Amino acid sequence: MRQGLRIISLVGGLLAVPAWAQDAQYMFLQAGKLQLNDEDTTVTANGATLDGDYDDLPFFTGGVQKILGGGDRFRYGYEGGAVISWQNDSVNYSGVVNGGATVNIKVDNEMFLFGTMLGGYGDINFSDRARLFLSGGPMLLMGSLKQEQDRPYPQPLSTAVVVNGDDRDFSFGYGAYASLGLIFSVGSTSEFGFVVREQTVEMDFNDAIADFPYDGTQYMLSFGYKM
């Protein structure tokens, strides 16, 4: 009987989540840029296609990583947070119209995006001095985009090229992300590190002059606090 109780106690101890693991929680703020996988963009003017390129976008993420279980070295849990991004910039488009005339136009972008992410989390803990983590899961985004043609550049036929579409458009997007981060402890509770996140998101702005892709790679500095 005693032997059976010892076995039950041993199994229960192995399966139980350590108390320190249940209490481990990290708050983080990440700041960096989103480098688009496809920076090319086009508009149609007077039956011709004009080509341009988007710039990288600023990106901020804030949230929590919660440890649910594991051992001294390998741990698992979940993370969740909010994301913010925007673009107030102009894109230069150029092309050939009317049988050989080169035309340049400028399109102003006003975009704001807010969303959430929630995913699984796993890390390797290096004696509380650093941790290497992987995380991933779904993303849900809401965006607002307004694109309008700026005044044409002074050149032949440019005044005749007009691109319509100055209404603000709203869209919901969904997709997924995967993150890899290396975080270092600074003192007893503060953290600092680097995070690379790959995301793929569907965003459809029906009234926009040009398509606005949102797939890409984020390069982030991470500032955190261990609770």
mmCIF file of C-alpha atoms in Angstrom:
data_model
loop_
_atom_site.group_PDB
_atom_site.id
_atom_site.type_symbol
_atom_site.label_atom_id
_atom_site.label_comp_id
_atom_site.label_asym_id
_atom_site.label_seq_id
_atom_site.Cartn_x
_atom_site.Cartn_y
_atom_site.Cartn_z
ATOM 1 C CA MET A 1 0.000 0.000 0.000
ATOM 2 C CA ARG A 2 2.786 2.384 0.960
ATOM 3 C CA GLN A 3 4.675 1.518 -2.218
ATOM 4 C CA GLY A 4 1.599 2.324 -4.286
ATOM 5 C CA LEU A 5 1.207 5.696 -2.554
ATOM 6 C CA ARG A 6 4.861 6.484 -3.236
ATOM 7 C CA ILE A 7 4.409 5.710 -6.930
ATOM 8 C CA ILE A 8 1.272 7.847 -7.133
ATOM 9 C CA SER A 9 3.050 10.696 -5.346
ATOM 10 C CA LEU A 10 6.049 10.445 -7.681
ATOM 11 C CA VAL A 11 3.882 10.479 -10.830
ATOM 12 C CA GLY A 12 1.860 13.376 -9.490
ATOM 13 C CA GLY A 13 5.033 15.334 -8.799
ATOM 14 C CA LEU A 14 6.303 14.768 -12.343
ATOM 15 C CA LEU A 15 3.026 15.838 -13.923
ATOM 16 C CA ALA A 16 2.399 18.840 -11.704
ATOM 17 C CA VAL A 17 3.289 22.283 -13.025
ATOM 18 C CA PRO A 18 6.017 23.816 -10.848
ATOM 19 C CA ALA A 19 4.843 26.751 -8.728
ATOM 20 C CA TRP A 20 7.505 29.049 -10.208
ATOM 21 C CA ALA A 21 6.348 28.168 -13.722
ATOM 22 C CA GLN A 22 2.730 29.010 -12.938
ATOM 23 C CA ASP A 23 3.770 32.455 -11.674
ATOM 24 C CA ALA A 24 6.227 33.331 -14.469
ATOM 25 C CA GLN A 25 4.888 36.080 -16.696
ATOM 26 C CA TYR A 26 6.606 38.608 -18.959
ATOM 27 C CA MET A 27 5.240 41.905 -20.176
ATOM 28 C CA PHE A 28 6.819 43.286 -23.350
ATOM 29 C CA LEU A 29 6.847 46.245 -25.709
ATOM 30 C CA GLN A 30 8.402 45.730 -29.137
ATOM 31 C CA ALA A 31 9.237 48.482 -31.610
ATOM 32 C CA GLY A 32 10.639 48.170 -35.116
ATOM 33 C CA LYS A 33 9.672 48.008 -38.756
ATOM 34 C CA LEU A 34 7.704 45.796 -41.102
ATOM 35 C CA GLN A 35 9.638 44.987 -44.275
ATOM 36 C CA LEU A 36 7.108 43.993 -46.932
ATOM 37 C CA ASN A 37 7.702 40.787 -48.870
ATOM 38 C CA ASP A 38 6.357 42.478 -52.005
ATOM 39 C CA GLU A 39 7.100 46.211 -52.144
ATOM 40 C CA ASP A 40 5.947 46.594 -55.760
ATOM 41 C CA THR A 41 2.668 48.377 -56.415
ATOM 42 C CA THR A 42 0.843 49.509 -59.563
ATOM 43 C CA VAL A 43 -1.947 51.870 -60.598
ATOM 44 C CA THR A 44 -3.804 52.170 -63.899
ATOM 45 C CA ALA A 45 -3.950 55.576 -65.572
ATOM 46 C CA ASN A 46 -5.246 56.317 -69.093
ATOM 47 C CA GLY A 47 -5.127 52.609 -69.878
ATOM 48 C CA ALA A 48 -1.453 52.305 -68.922
ATOM 49 C CA THR A 49 0.110 50.682 -65.854
ATOM 50 C CA LEU A 50 2.316 52.842 -63.641
ATOM 51 C CA ASP A 51 4.775 51.180 -61.251
ATOM 52 C CA GLY A 52 5.883 52.199 -57.754
ATOM 53 C CA ASP A 53 7.374 50.872 -54.508
ATOM 54 C CA TYR A 54 6.133 50.967 -50.924
ATOM 55 C CA ASP A 55 8.443 51.856 -48.030
ATOM 56 C CA ASP A 56 8.872 49.849 -44.837
ATOM 57 C CA LEU A 57 6.273 50.518 -42.133
ATOM 58 C CA PRO A 58 6.793 51.268 -38.424
ATOM 59 C CA PHE A 59 5.394 48.572 -36.159
ATOM 60 C CA PHE A 60 4.699 48.366 -32.414
ATOM 61 C CA THR A 61 3.583 45.358 -30.378
ATOM 62 C CA GLY A 62 2.704 45.140 -26.684
ATOM 63 C CA GLY A 63 1.555 42.142 -24.716
ATOM 64 C CA VAL A 64 2.172 39.344 -22.251
ATOM 65 C CA GLN A 65 3.938 35.983 -22.376
ATOM 66 C CA LYS A 66 2.627 33.536 -19.766
ATOM 67 C CA ILE A 67 4.509 30.391 -18.695
ATOM 68 C CA LEU A 68 2.122 27.510 -17.984
ATOM 69 C CA GLY A 69 4.531 24.617 -17.458
ATOM 70 C CA GLY A 70 7.782 22.918 -18.222
ATOM 71 C CA GLY A 71 11.034 22.366 -16.382
ATOM 72 C CA ASP A 72 14.112 24.344 -15.423
ATOM 73 C CA ARG A 73 15.272 24.624 -19.032
ATOM 74 C CA PHE A 74 12.351 24.055 -21.424
ATOM 75 C CA ARG A 75 9.065 25.873 -20.820
ATOM 76 C CA TYR A 76 5.767 26.409 -22.615
ATOM 77 C CA GLY A 77 2.754 28.685 -22.438
ATOM 78 C CA TYR A 78 1.030 31.312 -24.533
ATOM 79 C CA GLU A 79 1.400 34.950 -25.577
ATOM 80 C CA GLY A 80 -1.112 37.588 -26.510
ATOM 81 C CA GLY A 81 -1.004 41.248 -27.350
ATOM 82 C CA ALA A 82 -1.955 44.203 -29.516
ATOM 83 C CA VAL A 83 -0.255 45.589 -32.642
ATOM 84 C CA ILE A 84 -0.232 49.087 -34.135
ATOM 85 C CA SER A 85 1.152 50.265 -37.470
ATOM 86 C CA TRP A 86 0.678 53.171 -39.853
ATOM 87 C CA GLN A 87 1.934 54.864 -42.992
ATOM 88 C CA ASN A 88 1.721 58.555 -43.883
ATOM 89 C CA ASP A 89 3.849 58.645 -46.972
ATOM 90 C CA SER A 90 3.830 59.304 -50.710
ATOM 91 C CA VAL A 91 4.491 56.709 -53.393
ATOM 92 C CA ASN A 92 5.946 57.770 -56.738
ATOM 93 C CA TYR A 93 4.541 55.949 -59.783
ATOM 94 C CA SER A 94 5.940 56.130 -63.304
ATOM 95 C CA GLY A 95 5.055 54.610 -66.649
ATOM 96 C CA VAL A 96 4.596 55.197 -70.353
ATOM 97 C CA VAL A 97 1.264 56.476 -71.725
ATOM 98 C CA ASN A 98 -0.134 57.802 -74.986
ATOM 99 C CA GLY A 99 2.306 56.082 -77.263
ATOM 100 C CA GLY A 100 5.594 56.801 -75.552
ATOM 101 C CA ALA A 101 5.273 59.721 -73.126
ATOM 102 C CA THR A 102 6.792 58.994 -69.713
ATOM 103 C CA VAL A 103 4.542 60.133 -66.878
ATOM 104 C CA ASN A 104 5.157 60.362 -63.145
ATOM 105 C CA ILE A 105 2.466 60.790 -60.513
ATOM 106 C CA LYS A 106 2.507 60.810 -56.737
ATOM 107 C CA VAL A 107 -0.085 59.069 -54.540
ATOM 108 C CA ASP A 108 -0.445 59.957 -50.863
ATOM 109 C CA ASN A 109 -1.105 57.068 -48.439
ATOM 110 C CA GLU A 110 -2.769 57.577 -45.070
ATOM 111 C CA MET A 111 -3.032 54.206 -43.340
ATOM 112 C CA PHE A 112 -3.625 53.209 -39.727
ATOM 113 C CA LEU A 113 -3.816 49.637 -38.486
ATOM 114 C CA PHE A 114 -4.705 48.083 -35.135
ATOM 115 C CA GLY A 115 -4.995 44.406 -34.279
ATOM 116 C CA THR A 116 -4.460 41.537 -31.894
ATOM 117 C CA MET A 117 -2.442 38.341 -31.862
ATOM 118 C CA LEU A 118 -2.669 35.195 -29.750
ATOM 119 C CA GLY A 119 -0.403 32.183 -30.026
ATOM 120 C CA GLY A 120 1.449 29.340 -28.415
ATOM 121 C CA TYR A 121 4.777 29.979 -26.739
ATOM 122 C CA GLY A 122 7.866 27.907 -25.940
ATOM 123 C CA ASP A 123 11.331 28.868 -24.764
ATOM 124 C CA ILE A 124 14.724 27.681 -23.598
ATOM 125 C CA ASN A 125 15.641 29.329 -20.312
ATOM 126 C CA PHE A 126 19.366 29.915 -19.717
ATOM 127 C CA SER A 127 19.573 30.141 -15.917
ATOM 128 C CA ASP A 128 17.335 33.227 -15.879
ATOM 129 C CA ARG A 129 20.042 35.225 -17.693
ATOM 130 C CA ALA A 130 18.536 34.858 -21.157
ATOM 131 C CA ARG A 131 15.826 32.979 -23.003
ATOM 132 C CA LEU A 132 15.353 31.964 -26.612
ATOM 133 C CA PHE A 133 11.687 31.687 -27.552
ATOM 134 C CA LEU A 134 9.426 30.625 -30.385
ATOM 135 C CA SER A 135 5.793 31.648 -30.696
ATOM 136 C CA GLY A 136 3.076 31.641 -33.297
ATOM 137 C CA GLY A 137 -0.628 31.792 -33.908
ATOM 138 C CA PRO A 138 -3.454 33.790 -35.541
ATOM 139 C CA MET A 139 -3.658 37.558 -36.057
ATOM 140 C CA LEU A 140 -6.764 39.727 -36.484
ATOM 141 C CA LEU A 141 -6.320 43.246 -37.905
ATOM 142 C CA MET A 142 -8.502 46.270 -38.640
ATOM 143 C CA GLY A 143 -7.157 48.897 -41.028
ATOM 144 C CA SER A 144 -8.088 52.310 -42.389
ATOM 145 C CA LEU A 145 -6.585 53.479 -45.704
ATOM 146 C CA LYS A 146 -6.957 56.639 -47.781
ATOM 147 C CA GLN A 147 -5.084 57.071 -51.057
ATOM 148 C CA GLU A 148 -5.317 60.162 -53.241
ATOM 149 C CA GLN A 149 -3.331 61.505 -56.147
ATOM 150 C CA ASP A 150 -1.066 64.415 -55.362
ATOM 151 C CA ARG A 151 -0.544 67.131 -57.962
ATOM 152 C CA PRO A 152 1.270 65.744 -61.043
ATOM 153 C CA TYR A 153 4.903 66.499 -61.699
ATOM 154 C CA PRO A 154 5.422 69.210 -64.346
ATOM 155 C CA GLN A 155 6.010 67.298 -67.551
ATOM 156 C CA PRO A 156 4.278 66.664 -70.899
ATOM 157 C CA LEU A 157 0.842 65.029 -70.620
ATOM 158 C CA SER A 158 1.141 64.573 -66.837
ATOM 159 C CA THR A 159 -1.759 66.959 -66.221
ATOM 160 C CA ALA A 160 -3.967 64.660 -68.288
ATOM 161 C CA VAL A 161 -3.250 61.640 -66.048
ATOM 162 C CA VAL A 162 -5.848 61.470 -63.297
ATOM 163 C CA VAL A 163 -6.245 58.586 -60.853
ATOM 164 C CA ASN A 164 -9.529 58.591 -58.972
ATOM 165 C CA GLY A 165 -9.952 57.195 -55.481
ATOM 166 C CA ASP A 166 -9.730 59.664 -52.616
ATOM 167 C CA ASP A 167 -12.279 57.975 -50.299
ATOM 168 C CA ARG A 168 -11.212 56.415 -47.000
ATOM 169 C CA ASP A 169 -11.668 52.655 -46.913
ATOM 170 C CA PHE A 170 -11.854 50.239 -43.954
ATOM 171 C CA SER A 171 -10.967 46.582 -43.920
ATOM 172 C CA PHE A 172 -10.616 43.633 -41.566
ATOM 173 C CA GLY A 173 -7.719 41.277 -42.082
ATOM 174 C CA TYR A 174 -6.810 37.882 -40.711
ATOM 175 C CA GLY A 175 -3.740 35.721 -40.923
ATOM 176 C CA ALA A 176 -0.969 34.177 -38.893
ATOM 177 C CA TYR A 177 2.451 34.974 -37.468
ATOM 178 C CA ALA A 178 5.555 33.203 -36.181
ATOM 179 C CA SER A 179 8.181 34.813 -33.933
ATOM 180 C CA LEU A 180 11.739 34.053 -32.891
ATOM 181 C CA GLY A 181 13.257 36.075 -30.064
ATOM 182 C CA LEU A 182 16.413 36.259 -27.989
ATOM 183 C CA ILE A 183 15.826 38.074 -24.689
ATOM 184 C CA PHE A 184 18.430 39.024 -22.067
ATOM 185 C CA SER A 185 17.830 39.774 -18.391
ATOM 186 C CA VAL A 186 18.876 43.224 -17.199
ATOM 187 C CA GLY A 187 18.823 43.266 -13.414
ATOM 188 C CA SER A 188 16.268 41.208 -11.510
ATOM 189 C CA THR A 189 13.126 42.120 -13.469
ATOM 190 C CA SER A 190 13.981 44.102 -16.638
ATOM 191 C CA GLU A 191 14.655 42.552 -20.058
ATOM 192 C CA PHE A 192 16.008 43.603 -23.424
ATOM 193 C CA GLY A 193 16.283 41.667 -26.668
ATOM 194 C CA PHE A 194 15.634 41.187 -30.356
ATOM 195 C CA VAL A 195 12.624 39.639 -32.112
ATOM 196 C CA VAL A 196 12.042 38.632 -35.732
ATOM 197 C CA ARG A 197 8.429 37.962 -36.691
ATOM 198 C CA GLU A 198 7.093 36.691 -40.002
ATOM 199 C CA GLN A 199 3.457 37.508 -40.743
ATOM 200 C CA THR A 200 1.022 36.796 -43.534
ATOM 201 C CA VAL A 201 -2.238 38.741 -43.502
ATOM 202 C CA GLU A 202 -5.098 39.227 -45.966
ATOM 203 C CA MET A 203 -6.144 42.896 -46.257
ATOM 204 C CA ASP A 204 -8.663 43.989 -48.903
ATOM 205 C CA PHE A 205 -9.210 47.735 -49.369
ATOM 206 C CA ASN A 206 -11.826 47.834 -52.130
ATOM 207 C CA ASP A 207 -11.809 51.611 -52.685
ATOM 208 C CA ALA A 208 -8.027 52.056 -52.671
ATOM 209 C CA ILE A 209 -6.221 53.272 -55.769
ATOM 210 C CA ALA A 210 -3.650 50.481 -55.440
ATOM 211 C CA ASP A 211 -3.385 47.191 -53.589
ATOM 212 C CA PHE A 212 -1.782 47.476 -50.160
ATOM 213 C CA PRO A 213 -0.008 44.208 -49.204
ATOM 214 C CA TYR A 214 0.661 43.471 -45.551
ATOM 215 C CA ASP A 215 2.762 40.314 -45.649
ATOM 216 C CA GLY A 216 6.318 40.673 -44.477
ATOM 217 C CA THR A 217 8.979 40.380 -41.819
ATOM 218 C CA GLN A 218 9.166 42.484 -38.670
ATOM 219 C CA TYR A 219 12.516 43.361 -37.094
ATOM 220 C CA MET A 220 11.910 44.467 -33.510
ATOM 221 C CA LEU A 221 13.682 45.653 -30.398
ATOM 222 C CA SER A 222 11.973 44.215 -27.320
ATOM 223 C CA PHE A 223 11.764 45.783 -23.863
ATOM 224 C CA GLY A 224 10.251 43.668 -21.112
ATOM 225 C CA TYR A 225 9.477 43.227 -17.449
ATOM 226 C CA LYS A 226 9.309 39.965 -15.516
ATOM 227 C CA MET A 227 6.325 39.868 -13.169
#
